[in-house]
Each structure stands twice: as structure tokens, then as C-alpha cells.
């Protein structure tokens, strides 16, 4: 809307006396003309009036355009900008009239004032909050506390380096991080990792010195040094602990086919197997036939065996046998004889052979002492896991191809819920091996299996967190 429209703009301007006389003369002349020329005269007069009105309107529009543009520029500059208070607040500036607006003035004379120079670029703070304002005027990085992500990165890098065997570099990193004391929420993690590193390396003097520093800083008791003798980080666990294991539980029947297949797979790449029968509650002929075939194959291939709960299994088999009753129990008799032979119980073997001969009227198998190594072990008590009947012991060093270890853990998880994996002996897990643990165990955990790693040292626990293993299994770090 134009400016003059607010004040009721008129369409014509008052004429002077000379113009009035000229106009009166024109009207008289036109009245004396013949009627035939009236139409033409009136048309010309209308055109002249229209041209005059158009010229006047153009002048008014040009003046309005000039005044409105200046008014809008000033208003927009002053009211349209929102400035956040900061250390540098710049007063609002008006913009000069654009050249296009000068052209719209028609024949307006140029201003005597000098031509305004191009407007300078606005200061940064005109656009809102600046970096300096957000930092309170401080732009130096040293004056800003390190974000938590940087502190976490130090701990994670130390865990990865340790997994790759870089113990010296890990010690330097953790020592520097502890001294700087800028780790935020992961401060204690770094201290505990350093304690575990000195414990694993057998450096008791450094451990004790760190304990004093820990007590002064946190005003609480430090972790205690565990006297286990000289511990070699490259030492492996005892054979009975690291041997791949298959555990039977419940009823030994034809439903054990999956476990028998697992024994066969483990036997392909392992010279020793651990078979557990302590949790078997009862047996039948079909289950005895499956287990008998597996034991015969292991004996022929010369595998070493560790049998847990084998005497108890023999008693359960004997409970379903009756001298003179044949039916379908022959495989059960033969399995009983095989277990007695593996246990090297010759006297019991001979007595059972006579009963077998009477029942089936055939010669019994001859007693032959096992050619390969066969040992027995009692079922182990749970270690820090109440309510479970067994735990799976991890080797001290986990590295290289660990497919057999993964299969053994998976087999253990088939019979235990949750499956407790004791990592108290673990000193180091290779980075690639940790990745294999994740890809190997994740499918089992995705199918509803519950696997828990207990007593994990903090160097390994942090590695498990880095690769995401704690998203598949529950990781319980060692308590300090």
C-alpha cells in the first residue's frame, strides 16, 4: 500500500489562473466547432488527461518507492536482527539505497553527498552466538577440559595394545594417564588395568608402589597382590582345564545325537577330549548305543580321554540291566563293559562279562587295558557361581585359531544355564581371538543361550568391551 494512500491521495492537482483561461478558451472554441468534430476533440482531450494522470501517478509512485525502501531498510536492519549478547555487540547499520531504486526515481537529481561505499561484511557475532562466546572468551584448547571420549580412547587403545602383546607401551600409556589424572569416569579402570598388568608380569615392587598411590588418591584399600608364584603370560592352562569338553545331562537317550556329533567334530582337531557324565540322571538302550559308538571310534583313533562321572554312569547303566533278560539291552551291556575297561577296573569287568555271557550265550569281549591315556576326574565345584554344578575353565592364553575352544564353550552352554566360563587364569586374549569369540558365540547367545565370563582381568574386560563381546555374553570383571 502506498504512503499517500494513508492520507487519501487525490487524483488531480489545482490549476493556476492562466491555465483556467486557456481551458475556458478551448471549451469555447470547441463549442463553436461543427458537431462532426466533437468526437475527435473529446478523444484527444481524454488522451491528454490520461497522459497527465499517468505522469503524475508515476511521480508519486517513484517518491513512494524511494521513501518506502528507505523506511523498510532501516526497519529491517533494526528490528529484523536478533543478536545474542556477547563480548562483541555491533550497533545495527542501515544499508544504502540500491542503484535499482535510484533508477525508479525517474529524473530525480543525484544527491550531492558522496556515493556510499559497499557495506562491509557483518561481524561474526551478528549472526548469533560465536565460538568465543560459547567458550567464555577462551579459544585455547588447553583451557578446555578433555572430553570423556578422549579419556575413554586412551583406555581402549591400551587394551588393544595389550591384546597385541605390547606390554611396555601399555605400561607407559597407563602410567601417563594416571599421572595426568584427567580420565573422568574411567579413572579407576585405568588404575585397575595397571594393577592387573603388574600382577600378570610378576612385578610386585611396582604393584606395591602403585597401591600406595591408589590408597592416597581414593582413600580406600587397593587391590591385593596375589602370590601365585612366577606367572608366565605365555603359559597355557593345565590340560584338564583347557581340553575341549562335552557335557551330558538329563537322560542319556536318542536325543543325545547332537552331543555325539559334537564329539566327532572336536575329535577331528583335538587329541584329547573331556567327557562329563556327572549330570546324567538315567539312561536307555538308544542312548547307550550312541555313546558306545562314539567311545569305540575315539579308542580306534587313539584319542586321550578325561572322563568325569564315569563310575556313576556305570552304576546307572547297571540299574537297567537284568541277567537273563535280552530284549534290546545288548548295547547297554557292551557300554558298561567298555566303561569298566576304560576305567581299568579289570575285576569288575570280568564279573560283568560272565553275566553278559549267561544272558546272550556268546563269548564276552576280552579285557584289554586302554592303549591311550584315559583319566578320570570328579565333578568340579562351582567357582564363584552359586546354583551351578560346573564351570568351564578358560586357558591362560587365548590366541590363534580357537574354533575348538568356541565349540567346547558352546557344548558346555547346551547343558548349563547360565554357562559360567571361569576366566580367573586368563592373562591375555589376542585381538583376533577376541573377534573370533564374538563371531563364534554370538549365534548361540542369539538363540537364547546364557553365557557368562567370570573373573576377567580388567585388561581383557576392556578389550571385550571394545569389540562388543559384552553385548553377546555377560562379562564380570575381577573384583578388586
Short mmCIF file of C-alpha atoms in Angstrom, two decimals:
data_model
loop_
_atom_site.label_atom_id
_atom_site.label_comp_id
_atom_site.label_asym_id
_atom_site.label_seq_id
_atom_site.Cartn_x
_atom_site.Cartn_y
_atom_site.Cartn_z
CA UNK A 1 0.00 0.00 0.00
CA UNK A 2 1.41 3.41 -0.97
CA UNK A 3 2.31 6.04 1.59
CA UNK A 4 -0.07 8.66 0.19
CA UNK A 5 -2.96 6.22 0.26
CA UNK A 6 -2.86 6.57 4.04
CA UNK A 7 -3.70 10.28 3.70
CA UNK A 8 -6.29 9.98 0.90
CA UNK A 9 -4.29 10.72 -2.25
CA UNK A 10 -6.21 12.85 -4.81
CA UNK A 11 -6.14 12.19 -8.46
CA UNK A 12 -5.67 15.85 -9.75
CA UNK A 13 -3.73 18.99 -8.72
CA UNK A 14 -5.32 22.56 -8.63
CA UNK A 15 -4.62 24.62 -11.79
CA UNK A 16 -3.34 28.24 -11.85
CA UNK A 17 -5.44 31.19 -13.34
CA UNK A 18 -3.61 31.13 -16.67
CA UNK A 19 -4.41 27.53 -17.14
CA UNK A 20 -8.07 28.26 -16.28
CA UNK A 21 -8.30 30.95 -19.03
CA UNK A 22 -6.70 28.64 -21.56
CA UNK A 23 -9.06 25.91 -20.65
CA UNK A 24 -12.09 28.28 -20.93
CA UNK A 25 -10.93 29.37 -24.38
CA UNK A 26 -10.56 25.80 -25.50
CA UNK A 27 -14.07 24.98 -24.37
CA UNK A 28 -15.50 27.97 -26.20
CA UNK A 29 -13.59 27.05 -29.35
CA UNK A 30 -14.75 23.51 -29.15
CA UNK A 31 -18.37 24.61 -28.66
CA UNK A 32 -18.19 26.72 -31.82
CA UNK A 33 -16.92 23.81 -33.92
CA UNK A 34 -19.24 21.75 -36.02
CA UNK A 35 -20.80 18.70 -34.37
CA UNK A 36 -18.78 16.39 -36.59
CA UNK A 37 -15.54 17.31 -34.75
CA UNK A 38 -16.85 16.83 -31.26
CA UNK A 39 -15.96 13.17 -31.09
CA UNK A 40 -12.38 13.69 -32.22
CA UNK A 41 -11.77 16.60 -29.84
CA UNK A 42 -13.15 14.73 -26.91
CA UNK A 43 -10.90 11.71 -27.67
CA UNK A 44 -7.80 13.89 -27.81
CA UNK A 45 -8.70 15.62 -24.56
CA UNK A 46 -9.23 12.27 -22.86
CA UNK A 47 -5.85 11.04 -24.02
CA UNK A 48 -4.17 14.19 -22.75
CA UNK A 49 -5.90 13.87 -19.40
CA UNK A 50 -4.89 10.22 -19.19
CA UNK A 51 -1.28 11.01 -20.01
CA UNK A 52 -1.18 13.76 -17.42
CA UNK A 53 -2.71 11.50 -14.81
CA UNK A 54 -0.24 8.72 -15.69
CA UNK A 55 2.74 11.05 -15.38
CA UNK A 56 1.50 12.31 -12.06
CA UNK A 57 0.94 8.75 -10.78
CA UNK A 58 4.43 7.74 -11.90
CA UNK A 59 5.97 10.62 -10.00
CA UNK A 60 4.01 9.74 -6.90
CA UNK A 61 4.93 6.04 -7.20
CA UNK A 62 8.61 6.90 -7.56
CA UNK A 63 8.53 9.08 -4.46
CA UNK A 64 6.64 6.37 -2.56
CA UNK A 65 9.09 3.71 -3.70
CA UNK A 66 12.05 5.80 -2.52
CA UNK A 67 10.54 6.59 0.84
CA UNK A 68 9.22 3.05 1.46
CA UNK A 69 12.53 1.37 0.53
CA UNK A 70 14.45 3.58 2.90
CA UNK A 71 11.87 3.00 5.59
CA UNK A 72 11.93 -0.78 5.11
CA UNK A 73 15.73 -0.96 5.09
CA UNK A 74 16.00 0.90 8.34
CA UNK A 75 13.24 -1.10 9.98
CA UNK A 76 14.56 -4.46 8.80
CA UNK A 77 18.07 -3.67 9.93
CA UNK A 78 16.99 -2.54 13.35
CA UNK A 79 14.12 -4.90 14.08
CA UNK A 80 14.77 -7.98 11.95
CA UNK A 81 18.13 -8.90 13.51
CA UNK A 82 18.26 -10.80 16.78
CA UNK A 83 21.64 -10.52 18.48
CA UNK A 84 22.68 -12.74 21.38
CA UNK A 85 24.57 -10.65 23.92
CA UNK A 86 28.23 -11.45 23.77
CA UNK A 87 31.60 -9.94 24.30
CA UNK A 88 31.39 -8.06 20.98
CA UNK A 89 28.00 -6.48 20.14
CA UNK A 90 27.94 -4.34 17.00
CA UNK A 91 25.47 -1.48 16.57
CA UNK A 92 22.95 -2.01 13.75
CA UNK A 93 23.77 -0.37 10.42
CA UNK A 94 21.49 0.82 7.66
CA UNK A 95 22.07 -0.26 4.10
CA UNK A 96 22.41 2.33 1.27
CA UNK A 97 19.70 2.63 -1.33
CA UNK A 98 20.30 0.19 -4.13
CA UNK A 99 21.02 1.52 -7.66
CA UNK A 100 17.81 -0.07 -8.91
CA UNK A 101 15.85 2.16 -6.55
CA UNK A 102 17.63 5.27 -7.92
CA UNK A 103 16.51 4.38 -11.45
CA UNK A 104 12.93 4.26 -10.25
CA UNK A 105 13.07 7.93 -9.27
CA UNK A 106 12.78 8.93 -12.88
CA UNK A 107 14.57 12.26 -13.45
CA UNK A 108 15.50 12.79 -9.82
CA UNK A 109 18.83 14.58 -9.50
CA UNK A 110 21.72 12.68 -7.95
CA UNK A 111 22.50 13.50 -4.37
CA UNK A 112 25.33 15.89 -3.63
CA UNK A 113 26.62 13.62 -0.91
CA UNK A 114 29.43 11.21 -1.87
CA UNK A 115 28.46 7.78 -3.12
CA UNK A 116 28.38 5.37 -0.17
CA UNK A 117 31.00 2.63 -0.26
CA UNK A 118 29.92 -1.04 -0.31
CA UNK A 119 28.74 -2.22 3.06
CA UNK A 120 31.42 -4.19 4.97
CA UNK A 121 30.78 -7.80 5.81
CA UNK A 122 28.87 -8.20 9.06
CA UNK A 123 30.82 -9.19 12.13
CA UNK A 124 30.54 -12.86 13.14
CA UNK A 125 28.55 -12.14 16.24
CA UNK A 126 25.79 -10.52 14.16
CA UNK A 127 24.73 -14.00 13.10
CA UNK A 128 24.29 -15.30 16.60
CA UNK A 129 26.42 -16.95 19.24
CA UNK A 130 30.11 -17.20 18.32
CA UNK A 131 32.70 -19.76 19.33
CA UNK A 132 34.39 -17.25 21.56
CA UNK A 133 31.12 -16.56 23.33
CA UNK A 134 30.42 -20.26 23.87
CA UNK A 135 33.86 -20.74 25.36
CA UNK A 136 33.51 -17.71 27.56
CA UNK A 137 36.10 -15.80 25.58
CA UNK A 138 38.64 -18.66 25.74
CA UNK A 139 39.66 -20.22 22.45
CA UNK A 140 42.74 -22.18 23.52
CA UNK A 141 42.17 -25.94 23.64
CA UNK A 142 44.35 -26.22 26.73
CA UNK A 143 41.82 -24.22 28.69
CA UNK A 144 39.00 -26.66 27.91
CA UNK A 145 38.70 -29.97 29.76
CA UNK A 146 39.31 -33.04 27.62
CA UNK A 147 36.01 -34.68 26.65
CA UNK A 148 35.13 -38.05 28.10
CA UNK A 149 35.52 -39.70 24.70
CA UNK A 150 39.24 -38.84 24.63
CA UNK A 151 39.74 -40.37 28.08
CA UNK A 152 37.90 -43.50 27.01
CA UNK A 153 40.03 -43.70 23.87
CA UNK A 154 43.19 -43.88 26.00
CA UNK A 155 41.85 -46.85 27.97
CA UNK A 156 40.59 -48.62 24.84
CA UNK A 157 43.88 -48.14 23.00
CA UNK A 158 45.78 -49.55 25.97
CA UNK A 159 43.53 -52.65 25.93
CA UNK A 160 44.11 -53.21 22.21
CA UNK A 161 47.86 -52.76 22.52
CA UNK A 162 47.96 -55.26 25.37
CA UNK A 163 45.96 -57.75 23.31
CA UNK A 164 48.69 -57.45 20.67
CA UNK A 165 51.42 -58.11 23.23
CA UNK A 166 52.70 -54.51 23.61
CA UNK A 167 53.02 -54.62 27.42
CA UNK A 168 55.77 -51.98 27.68
CA UNK A 169 53.82 -49.43 25.68
CA UNK A 170 50.68 -50.20 27.67
CA UNK A 171 52.52 -49.52 30.92
CA UNK A 172 53.75 -46.15 29.61
CA UNK A 173 50.28 -45.12 28.43
CA UNK A 174 48.52 -46.09 31.64
CA UNK A 175 51.25 -44.55 33.80
CA UNK A 176 50.95 -41.25 31.93
CA UNK A 177 47.15 -41.32 32.07
CA UNK A 178 47.14 -42.00 35.80
CA UNK A 179 49.65 -39.20 36.41
CA UNK A 180 47.69 -36.64 34.38
CA UNK A 181 44.51 -37.58 36.29
CA UNK A 182 42.21 -36.38 33.52
CA UNK A 183 40.29 -39.58 32.80
CA UNK A 184 36.91 -38.69 34.23
CA UNK A 185 34.59 -41.66 34.70
CA UNK A 186 37.21 -44.21 33.54
CA UNK A 187 39.84 -43.19 36.07
CA UNK A 188 39.52 -46.31 38.22
CA UNK A 189 39.51 -48.51 35.11
CA UNK A 190 42.96 -47.24 34.17
CA UNK A 191 44.28 -47.88 37.70
CA UNK A 192 42.84 -51.41 37.77
CA UNK A 193 44.28 -52.19 34.35
CA UNK A 194 47.71 -51.10 35.56
CA UNK A 195 47.36 -53.25 38.70
CA UNK A 196 46.47 -56.30 36.57
CA UNK A 197 49.38 -55.61 34.22
CA UNK A 198 51.89 -55.61 37.10
CA UNK A 199 50.24 -58.75 38.56
CA UNK A 200 50.47 -60.63 35.26
CA UNK A 201 54.08 -59.54 34.67
CA UNK A 202 55.02 -60.52 38.21
CA UNK A 203 56.31 -57.04 39.09
CA UNK A 204 55.39 -56.91 42.75
CA UNK A 205 57.54 -53.87 43.61
CA UNK A 206 55.74 -51.64 41.09
CA UNK A 207 52.44 -53.14 42.23
CA UNK A 208 53.10 -52.17 45.86
CA UNK A 209 54.16 -48.64 44.90
CA UNK A 210 51.01 -48.22 42.86
CA UNK A 211 49.00 -49.47 45.84
CA UNK A 212 50.32 -46.62 47.99
CA UNK A 213 49.39 -44.05 45.35
CA UNK A 214 45.96 -45.63 44.95
CA UNK A 215 45.24 -45.52 48.70
CA UNK A 216 46.29 -41.85 48.91
CA UNK A 217 44.13 -40.82 45.98
CA UNK A 218 40.94 -42.81 46.57
CA UNK A 219 41.23 -43.20 50.36
CA UNK A 220 40.32 -46.86 50.12
CA UNK A 221 42.13 -50.18 50.17
CA UNK A 222 43.98 -51.04 46.95
CA UNK A 223 43.80 -54.43 45.22
CA UNK A 224 45.86 -57.12 46.93
CA UNK A 225 48.84 -58.84 45.36
CA UNK A 226 48.07 -62.50 44.63
CA UNK A 227 51.02 -64.77 45.40
CA UNK A 228 50.75 -67.47 42.76
CA UNK A 229 54.43 -67.90 42.02
CA UNK A 230 56.08 -66.68 38.87
CA UNK A 231 53.41 -66.43 36.24
CA UNK A 232 54.26 -66.60 32.59
CA UNK A 233 51.92 -64.66 30.35
CA UNK A 234 52.56 -67.19 27.60
CA UNK A 235 51.84 -70.21 29.77
CA UNK A 236 48.75 -72.22 28.98
CA UNK A 237 46.32 -73.79 31.38
CA UNK A 238 46.59 -77.35 32.60
CA UNK A 239 45.45 -79.90 30.01
CA UNK A 240 42.48 -80.93 32.10
CA UNK A 241 41.26 -77.33 32.12
CA UNK A 242 41.83 -76.35 28.52
CA UNK A 243 40.72 -79.63 26.95
CA UNK A 244 37.59 -79.31 24.81
CA UNK A 245 34.66 -80.69 26.72
CA UNK A 246 31.27 -82.23 26.01
CA UNK A 247 28.91 -82.46 28.94
CA UNK A 248 25.94 -84.86 29.14
CA UNK A 249 23.00 -84.20 31.41
CA UNK A 250 19.49 -85.45 31.99
CA UNK A 251 18.57 -88.67 30.24
CA UNK A 252 21.08 -90.43 28.03
CA UNK A 253 18.82 -91.37 25.12
CA UNK A 254 18.48 -90.89 21.38
CA UNK A 255 18.14 -87.14 21.98
CA UNK A 256 21.90 -87.03 22.58
CA UNK A 257 22.64 -87.21 18.85
CA UNK A 258 23.68 -83.57 18.82
CA UNK A 259 26.26 -84.12 21.55
CA UNK A 260 27.63 -87.21 19.80
CA UNK A 261 28.08 -85.18 16.61
CA UNK A 262 29.90 -82.52 18.58
CA UNK A 263 32.29 -85.13 19.96
CA UNK A 264 33.06 -86.20 16.42
CA UNK A 265 33.79 -82.63 15.30
CA UNK A 266 36.05 -81.92 18.26
CA UNK A 267 37.88 -85.18 17.71
CA UNK A 268 38.87 -84.11 14.22
CA UNK A 269 41.22 -81.42 15.51
CA UNK A 270 41.93 -82.40 19.14
CA UNK A 271 43.94 -85.30 20.53
CA UNK A 272 42.28 -85.05 23.94
CA UNK A 273 38.63 -84.73 24.92
CA UNK A 274 36.85 -84.25 28.20
CA UNK A 275 33.52 -86.08 28.57
CA UNK A 276 31.33 -85.32 31.56
CA UNK A 277 28.56 -87.65 32.80
CA UNK A 278 28.08 -86.36 36.34
CA UNK A 279 24.74 -84.75 35.46
CA UNK A 280 23.24 -87.81 33.75
CA UNK A 281 20.13 -88.87 35.66
CA UNK A 282 19.11 -92.03 33.73
CA UNK A 283 19.92 -93.99 30.59
CA UNK A 284 18.19 -96.14 27.99
CA UNK A 285 19.31 -98.57 25.27
CA UNK A 286 19.23 -95.99 22.43
CA UNK A 287 21.47 -93.57 24.31
CA UNK A 288 23.87 -96.36 25.28
CA UNK A 289 24.19 -97.38 21.64
CA UNK A 290 25.07 -93.81 20.56
CA UNK A 291 27.69 -93.33 23.29
CA UNK A 292 29.19 -96.79 22.72
CA UNK A 293 29.80 -95.99 19.05
CA UNK A 294 31.48 -92.68 19.94
CA UNK A 295 33.79 -94.31 22.52
CA UNK A 296 34.79 -97.06 20.10
CA UNK A 297 35.74 -94.53 17.44
CA UNK A 298 37.77 -92.50 19.93
CA UNK A 299 39.65 -95.59 21.04
CA UNK A 300 40.45 -96.63 17.49
CA UNK A 301 41.76 -93.17 16.67
CA UNK A 302 43.97 -93.14 19.79
CA UNK A 303 42.41 -90.09 21.48
CA UNK A 304 43.20 -89.29 25.07
CA UNK A 305 40.11 -89.10 27.26
CA UNK A 306 39.24 -87.42 30.51
CA UNK A 307 36.09 -88.99 31.91
CA UNK A 308 34.17 -87.10 34.57
CA UNK A 309 31.49 -89.05 36.45
CA UNK A 310 32.18 -92.30 34.59
CA UNK A 311 31.80 -94.56 37.69
CA UNK A 312 28.40 -93.00 38.40
CA UNK A 313 27.38 -93.59 34.79
CA UNK A 314 28.35 -97.26 35.08
CA UNK A 315 26.07 -97.62 38.09
CA UNK A 316 23.14 -96.07 36.20
CA UNK A 317 23.68 -98.46 33.28
CA UNK A 318 23.85 -101.45 35.60
CA UNK A 319 20.49 -100.40 37.10
CA UNK A 320 18.62 -101.07 33.80
CA UNK A 321 20.24 -104.49 33.19
CA UNK A 322 18.99 -107.87 34.34
CA UNK A 323 20.86 -111.13 33.92
CA UNK A 324 18.98 -113.42 31.53
CA UNK A 325 16.81 -110.66 30.01
CA UNK A 326 17.88 -109.97 26.47
CA UNK A 327 15.28 -107.72 24.78
CA UNK A 328 17.24 -104.73 23.38
CA UNK A 329 19.80 -104.24 26.13
CA UNK A 330 22.88 -105.70 24.45
CA UNK A 331 24.30 -102.25 23.63
CA UNK A 332 23.82 -101.26 27.26
CA UNK A 333 25.82 -104.33 28.41
CA UNK A 334 28.59 -103.56 25.94
CA UNK A 335 28.74 -99.88 27.02
CA UNK A 336 29.06 -100.97 30.63
CA UNK A 337 31.94 -103.26 29.74
CA UNK A 338 33.64 -100.51 27.72
CA UNK A 339 33.44 -98.02 30.58
CA UNK A 340 34.85 -100.57 33.04
CA UNK A 341 37.71 -101.27 30.64
CA UNK A 342 38.47 -97.54 30.20
CA UNK A 343 38.48 -97.18 33.98
CA UNK A 344 40.91 -100.13 34.10
CA UNK A 345 38.68 -101.97 36.56
CA UNK A 346 39.58 -105.47 35.45
CA UNK A 347 37.86 -107.36 38.30
CA UNK A 348 34.51 -105.63 37.73
CA UNK A 349 34.97 -106.21 34.01
CA UNK A 350 35.36 -109.98 34.47
CA UNK A 351 32.32 -110.30 36.71
CA UNK A 352 30.16 -108.32 34.29
CA UNK A 353 31.49 -110.42 31.37
CA UNK A 354 30.15 -113.59 32.99
CA UNK A 355 26.68 -112.05 33.37
CA UNK A 356 26.82 -110.94 29.74
CA UNK A 357 27.78 -114.46 28.62
CA UNK A 358 24.90 -116.01 30.58
CA UNK A 359 22.39 -113.55 29.18
CA UNK A 360 23.32 -113.69 25.50
CA UNK A 361 25.08 -117.09 25.38
CA UNK A 362 28.06 -115.67 23.50
CA UNK A 363 31.68 -115.10 24.43
CA UNK A 364 32.20 -111.72 26.08
CA UNK A 365 34.82 -109.20 24.92
CA UNK A 366 38.28 -109.77 26.35
CA UNK A 367 39.71 -107.27 28.78
CA UNK A 368 42.40 -105.13 27.16
CA UNK A 369 43.90 -102.23 29.05
CA UNK A 370 43.36 -98.95 27.19
CA UNK A 371 46.30 -98.15 24.91
CA UNK A 372 45.73 -94.42 25.00
CA UNK A 373 45.67 -92.23 28.09
CA UNK A 374 42.38 -92.28 29.96
CA UNK A 375 41.99 -90.42 33.23
CA UNK A 376 39.05 -89.78 35.48
CA UNK A 377 38.09 -86.64 37.35
CA UNK A 378 35.43 -85.72 39.80
CA UNK A 379 32.89 -83.07 39.00
CA UNK A 380 34.34 -79.69 39.96
CA UNK A 381 32.63 -77.46 42.46
CA UNK A 382 31.38 -74.12 41.15
CA UNK A 383 33.81 -71.23 41.38
CA UNK A 384 32.03 -68.06 42.36
CA UNK A 385 28.79 -69.16 40.73
CA UNK A 386 26.14 -70.26 43.12
CA UNK A 387 23.45 -72.56 41.84
CA UNK A 388 25.57 -74.14 39.07
CA UNK A 389 27.05 -77.62 39.13
CA UNK A 390 30.10 -76.89 36.97
CA UNK A 391 32.18 -74.18 35.36
CA UNK A 392 34.16 -74.03 32.14
CA UNK A 393 37.81 -73.10 32.68
CA UNK A 394 39.46 -70.88 30.09
CA UNK A 395 43.16 -71.29 29.23
CA UNK A 396 45.65 -68.67 30.37
CA UNK A 397 46.42 -67.50 26.85
CA UNK A 398 43.71 -67.30 24.17
CA UNK A 399 45.19 -66.79 20.74
CA UNK A 400 45.32 -68.12 17.19
CA UNK A 401 42.59 -70.37 15.85
CA UNK A 402 40.20 -71.04 18.70
CA UNK A 403 37.43 -72.86 16.84
CA UNK A 404 37.72 -75.85 19.16
CA UNK A 405 37.53 -73.63 22.21
CA UNK A 406 34.38 -72.00 20.86
CA UNK A 407 32.80 -75.39 20.16
CA UNK A 408 33.66 -76.54 23.67
CA UNK A 409 32.06 -73.44 25.22
CA UNK A 410 29.01 -73.89 23.01
CA UNK A 411 28.71 -77.54 24.04
CA UNK A 412 29.01 -76.53 27.67
CA UNK A 413 26.25 -73.96 27.20
CA UNK A 414 23.95 -76.68 25.87
CA UNK A 415 23.88 -78.30 29.30
CA UNK A 416 24.28 -75.31 31.61
CA UNK A 417 22.13 -72.27 32.02
CA UNK A 418 23.75 -69.95 32.57
CA UNK A 419 27.04 -71.33 31.31
CA UNK A 420 29.72 -70.00 33.66
CA UNK A 421 33.10 -69.52 31.97
CA UNK A 422 35.85 -69.09 34.57
CA UNK A 423 38.47 -66.62 33.31
CA UNK A 424 40.47 -66.36 36.53
CA UNK A 425 43.51 -67.95 34.84
CA UNK A 426 43.30 -65.84 31.67
CA UNK A 427 46.22 -63.45 31.32
CA UNK A 428 45.73 -62.26 27.76
CA UNK A 429 43.33 -62.68 24.84
CA UNK A 430 44.75 -61.96 21.39
CA UNK A 431 42.82 -59.29 19.47
CA UNK A 432 41.97 -61.63 16.58
CA UNK A 433 40.97 -64.37 19.02
CA UNK A 434 38.65 -61.93 20.78
CA UNK A 435 36.96 -61.23 17.45
CA UNK A 436 36.57 -64.96 16.86
CA UNK A 437 34.97 -65.32 20.27
CA UNK A 438 32.43 -62.68 19.32
CA UNK A 439 31.53 -64.14 15.94
CA UNK A 440 31.54 -67.70 17.31
CA UNK A 441 29.48 -67.19 20.47
CA UNK A 442 27.04 -64.52 19.28
CA UNK A 443 24.85 -67.00 17.33
CA UNK A 444 24.50 -69.24 20.38
CA UNK A 445 23.59 -66.31 22.60
CA UNK A 446 21.15 -65.11 19.95
CA UNK A 447 19.33 -68.44 20.27
CA UNK A 448 18.66 -67.88 23.94
CA UNK A 449 21.83 -69.36 25.45
CA UNK A 450 23.14 -67.54 28.52
CA UNK A 451 26.94 -67.39 28.73
CA UNK A 452 28.81 -65.52 31.46
CA UNK A 453 32.53 -64.78 31.68
CA UNK A 454 33.58 -64.50 35.34
CA UNK A 455 36.76 -63.20 36.99
CA UNK A 456 38.01 -61.41 33.86
CA UNK A 457 41.05 -59.21 34.43
CA UNK A 458 40.47 -55.56 33.56
CA UNK A 459 42.79 -55.52 30.56
CA UNK A 460 40.81 -58.31 28.92
CA UNK A 461 37.45 -56.96 30.13
CA UNK A 462 38.16 -53.64 28.44
CA UNK A 463 39.09 -55.46 25.23
CA UNK A 464 35.78 -57.35 25.34
CA UNK A 465 34.03 -54.01 25.68
CA UNK A 466 35.90 -52.54 22.70
CA UNK A 467 34.97 -55.35 20.32
CA UNK A 468 31.40 -55.62 21.66
CA UNK A 469 31.63 -59.11 23.16
CA UNK A 470 29.86 -57.86 26.28
CA UNK A 471 26.83 -57.31 24.07
CA UNK A 472 26.58 -61.06 23.45
CA UNK A 473 27.79 -62.53 26.75
CA UNK A 474 27.82 -61.12 30.25
CA UNK A 475 31.31 -60.09 31.31
CA UNK A 476 32.07 -59.87 35.04
CA UNK A 477 35.43 -58.15 35.65
CA UNK A 478 37.60 -59.30 38.51
CA UNK A 479 36.64 -57.63 41.80
CA UNK A 480 39.41 -55.61 43.38
#
